[in-house]
C-alpha cells in the first residue's frame, strides 16, 4: 500500500518567495509600508502557537440544537419547489452520519474523498467528517478525468465516499492511487453494497462530535485549475474556523437567508450561521445553472442575500431584465471568483431595489476573504478603471494584511518595506484565514512561509498595488503578464476599457511570439446577436481605446473574434488565456 507522506509545512528558512533571501525579523517585523498600510510580518524560525481545543463541529451542532425549529437550509424538491431542512433535522442527520461512517471504518485522521453532487449530502458529509476528526478531500467534479485521477493520487485518500458512478469510475480508472481502504456509496438506498443510508439505519447516532486541535488537518480542497494545474490546499481546523468567522463577520451573513450559488458557501452553509438556499444546480458545474432557477430560489424563499460568480450574476441579470423579473427581497449581492465588470453591475442594479447593495469580494481557495468593496465605492472609480488604472478590490477585511512585493524575486525591497503606493507588484496576504500549506511540498515552498508572529504569508499570484487609502487594486494574474518590447502589459489594465465598448461582451488580451518580446493580441467575444458587419467598427473602437489608456498599447494590435471565450467550470469567469494564445498564434500564421 502506498505510504502517504506527512503534510508539508511552509519553509521556515526561506523568504516568502523563491529566489529571495531570508528576511530579517528586525527589518520587517515592525516596519510600516511607505503608503501607510500595515506590512506583512517577516519570516522567522518560530512555529505558531497551537490552541488547546477547537470543537468547531460541536459548536455548530450546539447552535443548531439551540434553535431546533429554525431552518438550516432550503433545497430543491419537485419541479420548482423547495423543501426546508430544520436545524434539528440537520443536527440529527450529521450525528447519524458520523455513526454510519465510523461503522464503515473511517477514523480520525483518515482522508476521505467526497464525490457527490447532492448539496445536502455534500454539506452533511463535510461537516460530519470534520467533526469526526477525519479530513474530507474536495475535488472539482468538472475536471477532466485524467486530472481528477492526478488530484486523487496526490491526496492519497483512505476512503471514498461517492455516488455510484464515481465508484465505478474509481475502479476503472484507478482513482485513489491504491490507498483507498474504505468505500461508501452516497446514493440510492437500493444500490447494492455499503450505502450511507443503509449504514445510518444500522447503528444508533452519535451524541457528540470529536474535538480537534487548531493545528489538526481539517480538509483538503483542490483549486479549480483555471489558473494552472489544480493544487490541493490543506486547511487546518484553525483555518476553517477563521474563514467561517471572517465570512459572516465581514459580509454580515449571520441570521440571513442566503442563496448560495457559490460552491464553498453551499458546502459550508451551516458553519456560516445563515439559512442556506441551494438553487437547482449541479455543484460540479455551477456555471451551468439556469438564470430562472436562480431567480426562483430568491423569490420563492424570500432570500435577502445572494452569493455567486460574476458570470452567474450576469446571466441572472440578463434574464431578469429580459423577463421583467424583479428581485425585491435581496438586500445584498456578493460576487466571488473574479472581479465584477461594471456592465454586470449596471445590469444587476436594474433588478434590485435602490436600498440593495452589490459587493465584490476578493479571495482565493488559499485565502478567503481577502478584501471587499461595495458598489457605492466602486462606481466613482469607473473612469479610473476605463483609463487603465486597474480594478479596485477594496480594503482588506479585518484580520487580513495585504502587501505588495516587487515582481523581481531578487529585488532588495523584498526584505524591507515593500513597494510604495501605486507601484505594481505581486500581492501577498497574511491572516488566520490563510491556508498553511499545499499537499505538494514544492508548491508550499514556492508560495508560503511563516511570518515573524507565526502567521502564514501567501503569494496570491496576482499583480496589483495599494493606494493611499489602503485599497487593493488588481492588474491581472502574474502568469498572464505580457512581456512586450515596450515593457510589461497587464490584462486588467487593458480589458475593462475594451469590455465597455458597444457590441463587446468580453475580451481577452494575450501575447504571441517570443516570451520576452510578445505581440499583444485582443480576442473579442461579441454580444449575442451582434452582426458581423459591426466588426470593423469594433476593431476601430478597440484601437482607439488602446491608444487612450494611461499606459497606451501602441502599434497595430490584431483583433480577433471568438464565438465564446473558454472559461473555467467553477466560476465561468476565468478565461483560459493559454489556450486562446495558441489559437491566436495559429490564426495569425
Coordinates of C-alpha atoms in Angstrom, one line a residue:
X1 CA 0.0 0.0 0.0
X2 CA 1.3 3.5 -0.8
X3 CA 2.6 5.3 2.2
X4 CA 1.3 8.9 2.4
X5 CA 3.9 11.5 3.2
X6 CA 3.4 13.9 6.1
X7 CA 1.6 17.1 5.2
X8 CA 4.2 19.7 4.1
X9 CA 5.0 22.8 6.2
X10 CA 5.9 26.2 4.9
X11 CA 9.7 26.6 4.7
X12 CA 10.8 28.5 7.7
X13 CA 14.3 29.0 6.5
X14 CA 13.4 30.8 3.3
X15 CA 11.8 34.1 2.5
X16 CA 8.2 34.1 1.4
X17 CA 9.0 33.7 -2.3
X18 CA 11.5 31.6 -4.3
X19 CA 14.8 33.3 -5.1
X20 CA 14.7 35.8 -2.3
X21 CA 17.0 35.5 0.7
X22 CA 15.8 35.0 4.3
X23 CA 14.1 38.1 5.7
X24 CA 15.5 39.6 8.9
X25 CA 12.9 40.0 11.6
X26 CA 14.2 43.4 12.8
X27 CA 13.7 44.9 9.4
X28 CA 10.1 43.8 8.5
X29 CA 8.6 42.8 11.8
X30 CA 7.5 46.3 13.0
X31 CA 8.0 48.4 9.9
X32 CA 5.2 50.1 8.1
X33 CA 4.6 50.3 4.3
X34 CA 5.5 53.6 2.7
X35 CA 1.9 54.2 1.8
X36 CA 0.7 53.7 5.4
X37 CA -0.7 50.2 5.2
X38 CA 0.3 47.5 7.7
X39 CA 3.2 45.4 6.3
X40 CA 3.3 41.7 6.3
X41 CA 5.4 40.3 9.1
X42 CA 8.7 38.6 8.1
X43 CA 9.9 35.1 8.3
X44 CA 11.4 33.7 11.5
X45 CA 12.2 30.3 12.9
X46 CA 9.3 30.0 15.4
X47 CA 6.4 27.8 14.7
X48 CA 2.9 29.2 15.5
X49 CA 1.4 28.5 18.9
X50 CA -1.3 25.9 19.0
X51 CA -4.6 26.5 20.8
X52 CA -5.9 23.9 23.2
X53 CA -9.0 22.5 21.6
X54 CA -11.2 23.7 18.8
X55 CA -14.6 22.0 18.9
X56 CA -15.8 23.6 15.6
X57 CA -18.4 21.0 14.6
X58 CA -19.6 20.7 18.2
X59 CA -20.1 24.5 18.2
X60 CA -22.1 24.4 15.0
X61 CA -24.3 21.4 16.2
X62 CA -24.9 23.2 19.5
X63 CA -26.1 26.3 17.6
X64 CA -28.4 24.1 15.5
X65 CA -29.8 22.4 18.6
X66 CA -30.4 25.7 20.4
X67 CA -32.8 26.8 17.7
X68 CA -34.3 23.4 16.6
X69 CA -37.3 24.9 14.8
X70 CA -35.1 27.2 12.7
X71 CA -34.4 26.4 9.0
X72 CA -30.9 25.2 8.3
X73 CA -31.3 25.1 4.5
X74 CA -33.8 25.0 1.6
X75 CA -33.1 22.6 -1.2
X76 CA -34.9 21.9 -4.5
X77 CA -37.9 19.5 -4.4
X78 CA -40.0 18.6 -7.3
X79 CA -40.0 20.6 -10.5
X80 CA -39.9 24.1 -9.0
X81 CA -40.5 23.8 -5.3
X82 CA -38.2 23.9 -2.2
X83 CA -38.1 21.8 1.0
X84 CA -36.8 23.1 4.3
X85 CA -34.4 21.1 6.4
X86 CA -34.8 22.2 10.0
X87 CA -31.8 22.8 12.4
X88 CA -32.9 19.8 14.5
X89 CA -33.0 17.5 11.4
X90 CA -29.6 18.8 10.2
X91 CA -28.0 18.1 13.6
X92 CA -29.6 14.7 13.8
X93 CA -28.5 13.9 10.2
X94 CA -24.9 14.8 11.0
X95 CA -24.7 12.7 14.1
X96 CA -26.3 9.8 12.4
X97 CA -23.9 10.1 9.5
X98 CA -20.9 10.2 12.0
X99 CA -22.0 6.9 13.4
X100 CA -22.5 5.4 9.9
X101 CA -19.1 6.5 8.7
X102 CA -17.4 5.2 11.9
X103 CA -19.2 1.9 11.3
X104 CA -17.6 1.9 7.8
X105 CA -14.2 2.1 9.3
X106 CA -13.4 5.8 9.0
X107 CA -11.3 7.1 11.9
X108 CA -9.8 10.4 12.9
X109 CA -7.0 11.5 10.6
X110 CA -8.3 9.5 7.6
X111 CA -8.6 11.4 4.4
X112 CA -12.0 10.8 2.7
X113 CA -12.6 11.8 -0.9
X114 CA -16.2 13.1 -1.1
X115 CA -17.6 13.0 -4.6
X116 CA -21.3 13.7 -4.7
X117 CA -23.5 16.3 -6.5
X118 CA -26.2 16.3 -3.8
X119 CA -25.8 19.6 -2.0
X120 CA -27.5 18.3 1.2
X121 CA -25.4 15.2 1.3
X122 CA -22.2 17.0 0.4
X123 CA -22.7 19.6 3.2
X124 CA -23.6 17.0 5.7
X125 CA -20.6 14.8 4.9
X126 CA -18.1 17.7 5.1
X127 CA -19.4 18.9 8.5
X128 CA -19.6 15.3 9.8
X129 CA -16.1 14.3 8.7
X130 CA -14.6 17.5 10.1
X131 CA -16.4 16.8 13.4
X132 CA -15.1 13.2 13.5
X133 CA -11.6 14.4 13.1
X134 CA -11.4 12.9 9.6
X135 CA -10.2 15.0 6.6
X136 CA -12.7 15.5 3.7
X137 CA -11.0 15.8 0.3
X138 CA -12.9 18.0 -2.1
X139 CA -12.1 17.9 -5.8
X140 CA -13.9 19.9 -8.6
X141 CA -16.1 17.3 -10.3
X142 CA -15.9 19.2 -13.6
X143 CA -12.2 18.4 -14.0
X144 CA -11.1 16.2 -16.9
X145 CA -10.9 12.5 -15.8
X146 CA -7.0 12.3 -16.1
X147 CA -6.7 15.5 -14.0
X148 CA -9.2 14.0 -11.5
X149 CA -7.0 10.9 -11.2
X150 CA -3.9 13.1 -10.6
X151 CA -5.7 15.0 -7.8
X152 CA -6.9 11.9 -6.0
X153 CA -3.4 10.3 -6.4
X154 CA -1.9 13.4 -4.7
X155 CA -4.4 13.3 -1.9
X156 CA -4.0 9.6 -1.3
X157 CA -7.4 9.2 0.4
X158 CA -8.0 6.4 2.9
X159 CA -11.7 6.3 1.9
X160 CA -14.0 7.1 -0.9
X161 CA -17.5 8.5 -0.2
X162 CA -19.1 8.9 -3.5
X163 CA -22.0 8.4 -5.9
X164 CA -22.3 5.1 -7.6
X165 CA -20.9 6.4 -10.9
X166 CA -17.9 7.8 -9.2
X167 CA -17.2 4.4 -7.6
X168 CA -17.4 2.8 -11.0
X169 CA -15.0 5.4 -12.4
X170 CA -12.7 4.9 -9.5
X171 CA -12.5 1.2 -10.1
X172 CA -12.0 1.5 -13.8
X173 CA -9.6 4.5 -13.8
X174 CA -7.6 3.7 -10.7
X175 CA -8.7 6.8 -8.7
X176 CA -7.1 6.9 -5.2
X177 CA -3.6 5.7 -6.0
X178 CA -4.0 2.4 -4.3
X179 CA -4.6 3.9 -0.8
X180 CA -8.4 3.6 -0.6
X181 CA -9.4 1.0 2.0
X182 CA -13.0 2.0 2.8
X183 CA -15.7 2.6 0.2
X184 CA -19.2 4.1 1.0
X185 CA -21.9 4.8 -1.6
X186 CA -23.7 8.1 -1.2
X187 CA -26.7 7.5 -3.4
X188 CA -29.9 5.5 -3.9
X189 CA -30.7 3.3 -0.8
X190 CA -31.4 0.3 -3.2
X191 CA -27.9 0.4 -4.5
X192 CA -26.0 -2.8 -3.6
X193 CA -23.1 -2.7 -1.2
X194 CA -22.3 -0.4 1.7
X195 CA -24.5 2.6 1.2
X196 CA -24.6 5.6 3.6
X197 CA -28.4 5.3 4.1
X198 CA -28.1 1.6 5.0
X199 CA -25.3 2.3 7.5
X200 CA -27.3 5.2 9.1
X201 CA -30.2 2.8 9.8
X202 CA -27.9 0.1 11.1
X203 CA -26.3 2.0 14.0
X204 CA -27.5 4.5 16.7
X205 CA -26.4 8.1 16.1
X206 CA -23.6 9.7 18.0
X207 CA -24.4 12.1 20.8
X208 CA -21.4 14.4 20.5
X209 CA -18.6 15.1 18.0
X210 CA -14.9 14.8 18.5
X211 CA -12.8 17.8 19.5
X212 CA -9.9 18.7 17.3
X213 CA -6.9 21.0 17.9
X214 CA -6.4 24.1 15.8
X215 CA -3.3 22.7 14.2
X216 CA -5.0 19.4 13.1
X217 CA -5.8 18.9 9.4
X218 CA -9.5 19.7 8.7
X219 CA -9.9 19.3 5.0
X220 CA -8.2 19.3 1.6
X221 CA -9.7 21.5 -1.1
X222 CA -8.3 21.4 -4.7
X223 CA -8.2 24.6 -6.7
X224 CA -10.2 24.8 -9.8
X225 CA -7.3 24.5 -12.2
X226 CA -8.4 27.7 -14.0
X227 CA -5.0 29.4 -13.5
X228 CA -2.8 26.4 -13.5
X229 CA -2.8 22.7 -12.5
X230 CA -5.2 22.0 -9.6
X231 CA -3.4 22.1 -6.3
X232 CA -4.5 20.5 -3.1
X233 CA -4.9 23.2 -0.4
X234 CA -4.5 22.0 3.2
X235 CA -6.9 23.6 5.7
X236 CA -6.4 23.1 9.4
X237 CA -9.2 23.5 11.9
X238 CA -7.9 26.9 12.8
X239 CA -8.0 27.9 9.1
X240 CA -11.6 26.8 8.7
X241 CA -12.6 28.5 12.0
X242 CA -11.0 31.8 10.8
X243 CA -12.8 31.6 7.4
X244 CA -16.2 30.8 8.8
X245 CA -15.8 33.6 11.3
X246 CA -14.4 36.1 8.7
X247 CA -17.1 35.5 6.1
X248 CA -20.2 36.1 8.3
X249 CA -18.4 39.0 10.1
X250 CA -17.0 40.7 7.0
X251 CA -20.1 40.1 4.9
X252 CA -22.7 40.3 7.6
X253 CA -24.2 36.9 6.8
X254 CA -25.2 35.7 10.3
X255 CA -29.0 35.3 10.5
X256 CA -29.5 35.9 6.8
X257 CA -31.3 33.7 4.2
X258 CA -28.6 33.2 1.6
X259 CA -28.9 31.8 -1.9
X260 CA -25.6 30.1 -2.3
X261 CA -24.7 29.7 -6.0
X262 CA -21.0 29.9 -4.8
X263 CA -19.8 26.3 -4.0
X264 CA -17.9 26.9 -0.8
X265 CA -20.8 28.7 0.7
X266 CA -23.2 26.0 -0.4
X267 CA -21.0 23.3 1.3
X268 CA -20.2 25.3 4.4
X269 CA -23.6 26.9 4.8
X270 CA -24.3 25.5 8.3
X271 CA -20.9 26.9 9.5
X272 CA -21.8 30.4 8.5
X273 CA -24.7 30.9 10.8
X274 CA -27.1 31.6 8.0
X275 CA -30.1 29.8 6.4
X276 CA -28.7 28.5 3.1
X277 CA -30.8 28.2 -0.1
X278 CA -29.4 25.8 -2.6
X279 CA -30.7 26.6 -6.1
X280 CA -31.4 23.9 -8.6
X281 CA -27.8 23.3 -9.9
X282 CA -25.1 20.8 -10.3
X283 CA -22.4 21.6 -7.7
X284 CA -19.7 20.2 -10.0
X285 CA -20.7 22.7 -12.7
X286 CA -22.4 25.7 -11.0
X287 CA -21.8 27.9 -14.1
X288 CA -24.5 25.9 -15.9
X289 CA -27.3 26.9 -13.5
X290 CA -30.3 28.4 -15.3
X291 CA -31.0 32.0 -14.6
X292 CA -34.6 31.2 -14.0
X293 CA -33.6 28.7 -11.3
X294 CA -31.6 31.4 -9.5
X295 CA -34.5 33.9 -9.7
X296 CA -36.9 31.2 -8.4
X297 CA -34.5 30.4 -5.5
X298 CA -34.5 34.0 -4.4
X299 CA -38.2 34.8 -4.9
X300 CA -39.7 31.6 -3.7
X301 CA -37.8 31.6 -0.4
X302 CA -37.7 35.4 0.2
X303 CA -33.9 35.3 0.4
X304 CA -32.2 38.6 1.3
X305 CA -28.7 37.6 0.2
X306 CA -27.2 36.1 -3.0
X307 CA -23.7 34.7 -3.5
X308 CA -22.4 33.9 -7.0
X309 CA -19.7 34.5 -9.6
X310 CA -19.8 37.4 -12.0
X311 CA -20.8 35.1 -14.8
X312 CA -23.8 33.7 -12.8
X313 CA -24.8 37.2 -11.8
X314 CA -24.6 38.4 -15.4
X315 CA -26.8 35.5 -16.5
X316 CA -29.3 36.3 -13.8
X317 CA -29.4 40.0 -14.5
X318 CA -29.9 39.5 -18.3
X319 CA -32.8 37.1 -17.5
X320 CA -34.4 39.5 -15.1
X321 CA -34.1 42.4 -17.4
X322 CA -35.4 40.5 -20.4
X323 CA -38.4 39.0 -18.5
X324 CA -39.1 42.0 -16.2
X325 CA -38.5 39.8 -13.1
X326 CA -37.6 41.9 -10.0
X327 CA -35.7 40.6 -7.0
X328 CA -37.3 42.7 -4.3
X329 CA -36.2 40.8 -1.2
X330 CA -32.5 40.9 -1.9
X331 CA -30.6 43.3 0.4
X332 CA -27.0 42.2 -0.5
X333 CA -25.4 40.5 -3.5
X334 CA -21.9 39.2 -3.2
X335 CA -19.7 38.5 -6.2
X336 CA -16.9 35.9 -5.9
X337 CA -14.4 34.3 -8.2
X338 CA -13.3 37.2 -10.3
X339 CA -13.5 41.0 -10.4
X340 CA -17.0 42.3 -11.1
X341 CA -17.3 44.0 -14.5
X342 CA -19.1 47.4 -14.5
X343 CA -21.5 46.2 -17.2
X344 CA -22.7 43.3 -15.0
X345 CA -23.0 45.7 -12.0
X346 CA -25.2 48.1 -14.1
X347 CA -27.5 45.3 -15.3
X348 CA -27.7 43.8 -11.8
X349 CA -28.8 47.1 -10.2
X350 CA -31.7 47.3 -12.5
X351 CA -33.2 44.2 -10.9
X352 CA -32.7 45.3 -7.3
X353 CA -34.2 47.8 -5.1
X354 CA -32.5 51.2 -4.5
X355 CA -31.6 50.1 -1.0
X356 CA -29.8 46.9 -2.1
X357 CA -26.0 46.7 -2.1
X358 CA -23.7 44.8 -4.5
X359 CA -20.4 43.7 -3.2
X360 CA -17.3 42.4 -5.0
X361 CA -15.2 40.0 -2.8
X362 CA -11.6 39.2 -3.5
X363 CA -10.0 36.0 -2.3
X364 CA -8.8 32.5 -3.3
X365 CA -9.1 28.9 -2.3
X366 CA -6.0 29.6 -0.2
X367 CA -7.3 32.7 1.4
X368 CA -10.9 33.7 1.7
X369 CA -11.9 36.5 2.1
X370 CA -9.1 39.0 1.5
X371 CA -10.9 42.2 0.7
X372 CA -14.3 43.6 -0.3
X373 CA -15.8 46.7 -1.9
X374 CA -19.4 47.7 -2.4
X375 CA -21.0 49.4 -5.5
X376 CA -21.2 52.8 -3.8
X377 CA -17.5 53.0 -3.6
X378 CA -16.8 51.1 -6.8
X379 CA -19.0 53.3 -9.2
X380 CA -17.0 56.5 -8.7
X381 CA -13.8 54.6 -9.7
X382 CA -15.3 53.6 -13.1
X383 CA -13.4 56.3 -15.0
X384 CA -10.1 55.3 -13.4
X385 CA -10.6 51.6 -14.5
X386 CA -11.6 52.8 -18.0
X387 CA -8.3 54.7 -18.2
X388 CA -6.3 51.6 -17.5
X389 CA -5.7 52.1 -13.8
X390 CA -6.8 48.5 -12.9
X391 CA -9.8 47.3 -10.9
X392 CA -10.3 48.3 -7.3
X393 CA -10.9 45.3 -5.0
X394 CA -11.5 47.4 -1.8
X395 CA -9.9 47.3 1.6
X396 CA -8.6 44.1 3.4
X397 CA -11.2 42.6 5.7
X398 CA -10.4 42.7 9.5
X399 CA -7.6 40.3 10.4
X400 CA -6.0 40.2 6.9
X401 CA -2.9 42.1 5.9
X402 CA -2.2 42.7 2.2
X403 CA 1.3 43.8 1.0
X404 CA 2.8 44.4 -2.5
X405 CA 6.1 42.9 -3.2
X406 CA 8.4 43.5 -6.2
X407 CA 7.9 41.3 -9.2
X408 CA 11.7 40.7 -9.3
X409 CA 12.4 37.9 -6.8
X410 CA 15.9 39.3 -6.3
X411 CA 14.9 42.8 -5.5
X412 CA 16.3 44.1 -2.2
X413 CA 12.9 45.6 -1.4
X414 CA 11.5 42.1 -0.8
X415 CA 13.1 42.2 2.6
X416 CA 12.5 45.8 3.5
X417 CA 9.3 47.9 3.5
X418 CA 7.7 46.8 0.2
X419 CA 6.6 49.0 -2.6
X420 CA 5.2 52.5 -2.5
X421 CA 1.6 53.3 -3.3
X422 CA 0.6 52.8 -7.0
X423 CA 3.6 50.7 -7.9
X424 CA 2.8 47.3 -9.5
X425 CA 3.9 44.2 -7.6
X426 CA 2.8 40.8 -6.5
X427 CA 0.0 40.8 -3.9
X428 CA 0.8 38.8 -0.8
X429 CA -1.5 38.2 2.2
X430 CA -1.3 37.1 5.8
X431 CA -4.1 36.2 8.3
X432 CA -5.6 33.4 10.3
X433 CA -7.8 32.5 7.3
X434 CA -4.8 31.8 5.1
X435 CA -4.2 28.1 4.5
X436 CA -0.9 26.9 5.8
X437 CA 0.3 24.5 3.1
X438 CA -0.4 22.6 -0.1
X439 CA -0.2 18.9 -0.4
X440 CA 2.8 19.2 -2.7
X441 CA 5.8 20.5 -0.7
X442 CA 7.2 22.2 -3.8
X443 CA 4.0 24.3 -4.1
X444 CA 4.3 25.1 -0.4
X445 CA 7.9 26.2 -0.6
X446 CA 7.2 28.4 -3.6
X447 CA 4.2 30.3 -2.2
X448 CA 4.2 30.2 1.6
X449 CA 6.4 31.0 4.6
X450 CA 5.9 31.7 8.4
X451 CA 5.8 35.3 9.5
X452 CA 7.5 36.8 12.5
X453 CA 4.5 36.2 14.7
X454 CA 3.7 32.7 13.5
X455 CA 1.3 33.5 10.7
X456 CA 1.5 32.2 7.1
X457 CA 2.4 34.6 4.3
X458 CA 0.8 33.6 1.0
X459 CA 1.6 34.7 -2.5
X460 CA -1.6 35.3 -4.4
X461 CA -0.1 35.1 -7.9
X462 CA -1.9 38.4 -8.7
X463 CA -0.3 41.7 -9.7
X464 CA -1.6 44.9 -8.2
X465 CA -0.9 47.8 -5.9
X466 CA -2.2 49.6 -2.8
X467 CA -3.4 53.2 -2.9
X468 CA -3.1 55.9 -0.2
X469 CA -6.4 54.8 1.3
X470 CA -5.2 51.2 1.8
X471 CA -7.3 49.8 -1.0
X472 CA -6.2 47.0 -3.2
X473 CA -6.0 47.5 -7.0
X474 CA -5.9 44.5 -9.3
X475 CA -3.9 44.5 -12.5
X476 CA -4.2 40.8 -13.5
X477 CA -2.6 37.4 -12.9
X478 CA 1.2 37.4 -12.9
X479 CA 1.1 34.3 -15.2
X480 CA -0.9 36.4 -17.7
X481 CA 1.6 39.3 -17.9
X482 CA 2.6 40.2 -21.4
X483 CA 6.4 40.8 -21.9
X484 CA 6.5 43.1 -24.9
X485 CA 9.4 45.0 -26.4
X486 CA 8.0 48.2 -24.9
X487 CA 7.5 46.8 -21.4
X488 CA 5.1 44.7 -19.3
X489 CA 1.4 44.8 -20.1
X490 CA -1.2 43.6 -17.5
X491 CA -4.6 42.3 -18.6
X492 CA -6.8 44.1 -16.1
X493 CA -5.3 47.5 -17.1
X494 CA -6.5 46.9 -20.6
X495 CA -9.5 44.6 -20.9
X496 CA -12.0 46.6 -18.7
X497 CA -11.8 49.6 -21.2
X498 CA -12.4 47.2 -24.1
X499 CA -15.2 45.3 -22.4
X500 CA -17.2 48.6 -22.0
X501 CA -17.3 49.1 -25.8
X502 CA -20.6 48.7 -27.6
X503 CA -21.1 45.2 -29.1
X504 CA -18.5 43.6 -26.9
X505 CA -19.4 41.1 -24.3
X506 CA -15.9 40.5 -23.0
X507 CA -12.3 40.5 -24.3
X508 CA -9.0 38.7 -23.6
X509 CA -5.6 40.2 -24.1
X510 CA -3.0 37.5 -24.9
X511 CA 0.6 37.5 -26.1
X512 CA 2.0 35.6 -29.1
X513 CA 5.6 35.2 -30.2
X514 CA 8.9 35.1 -28.2
X515 CA 8.5 35.0 -24.5
X516 CA 10.4 38.3 -23.9
X517 CA 9.1 40.1 -26.9
X518 CA 5.4 39.2 -27.2
X519 CA 3.0 40.7 -29.6
X520 CA -0.3 41.8 -28.0
X521 CA -3.5 40.3 -29.5
X522 CA -7.0 41.2 -28.5
X523 CA -9.7 38.5 -28.7
X524 CA -13.3 39.6 -28.6
X525 CA -16.4 37.7 -27.7
X526 CA -19.2 39.8 -29.2
X527 CA -22.6 40.4 -27.6
X528 CA -25.1 37.7 -28.6
X529 CA -26.8 38.6 -31.9
X530 CA -24.2 41.3 -32.8
X531 CA -24.0 41.5 -36.7
X532 CA -20.7 40.5 -38.3
X533 CA -20.9 43.8 -40.3
X534 CA -20.2 45.6 -37.0
X535 CA -16.8 44.0 -36.5
X536 CA -14.9 46.7 -38.5
X537 CA -16.4 49.3 -36.2
X538 CA -15.4 47.3 -33.1
X539 CA -11.9 47.0 -34.4
X540 CA -11.6 50.7 -34.8
X541 CA -13.0 51.4 -31.4
X542 CA -10.6 48.9 -29.8
X543 CA -7.6 50.6 -31.4
X544 CA -8.7 54.0 -30.2
X545 CA -9.3 52.6 -26.7
X546 CA -5.8 51.0 -26.6
X547 CA -4.2 54.3 -27.5
X548 CA -6.2 56.2 -24.9
X549 CA -5.0 54.2 -21.9
X550 CA -2.8 55.6 -19.1
X551 CA -0.2 53.2 -20.5
X552 CA -1.1 53.1 -24.2
X553 CA -0.7 49.9 -26.1
X554 CA 0.6 51.3 -29.3
X555 CA 1.2 49.8 -32.8
X556 CA -1.1 47.7 -34.9
X557 CA -2.7 45.3 -32.4
X558 CA -4.5 42.4 -34.1
X559 CA -8.2 42.0 -33.1
X560 CA -9.7 38.5 -33.5
X561 CA -13.3 37.4 -32.8
X562 CA -14.2 34.3 -30.9
X563 CA -17.7 32.9 -30.6
X564 CA -17.3 32.1 -26.9
X565 CA -14.2 32.6 -24.8
X566 CA -13.1 29.4 -23.0
X567 CA -13.7 29.8 -19.2
X568 CA -13.5 27.6 -16.1
X569 CA -16.4 25.5 -14.9
X570 CA -16.3 26.7 -11.3
X571 CA -16.8 30.4 -11.8
X572 CA -17.3 30.8 -15.5
X573 CA -15.2 34.0 -15.4
X574 CA -11.6 32.9 -15.5
X575 CA -10.5 32.9 -19.2
X576 CA -8.2 30.1 -20.4
X577 CA -5.6 32.6 -21.9
X578 CA -3.0 29.9 -22.7
X579 CA -5.5 28.1 -24.9
X580 CA -6.5 31.4 -26.6
X581 CA -2.9 32.4 -27.1
X582 CA -2.3 29.1 -29.0
X583 CA -5.5 29.7 -31.0
X584 CA -4.5 33.3 -31.9
X585 CA -1.0 32.2 -32.9
X586 CA -2.4 29.6 -35.3
X587 CA -4.8 32.2 -36.8
X588 CA -2.1 34.8 -37.3
X589 CA 0.4 32.5 -39.0

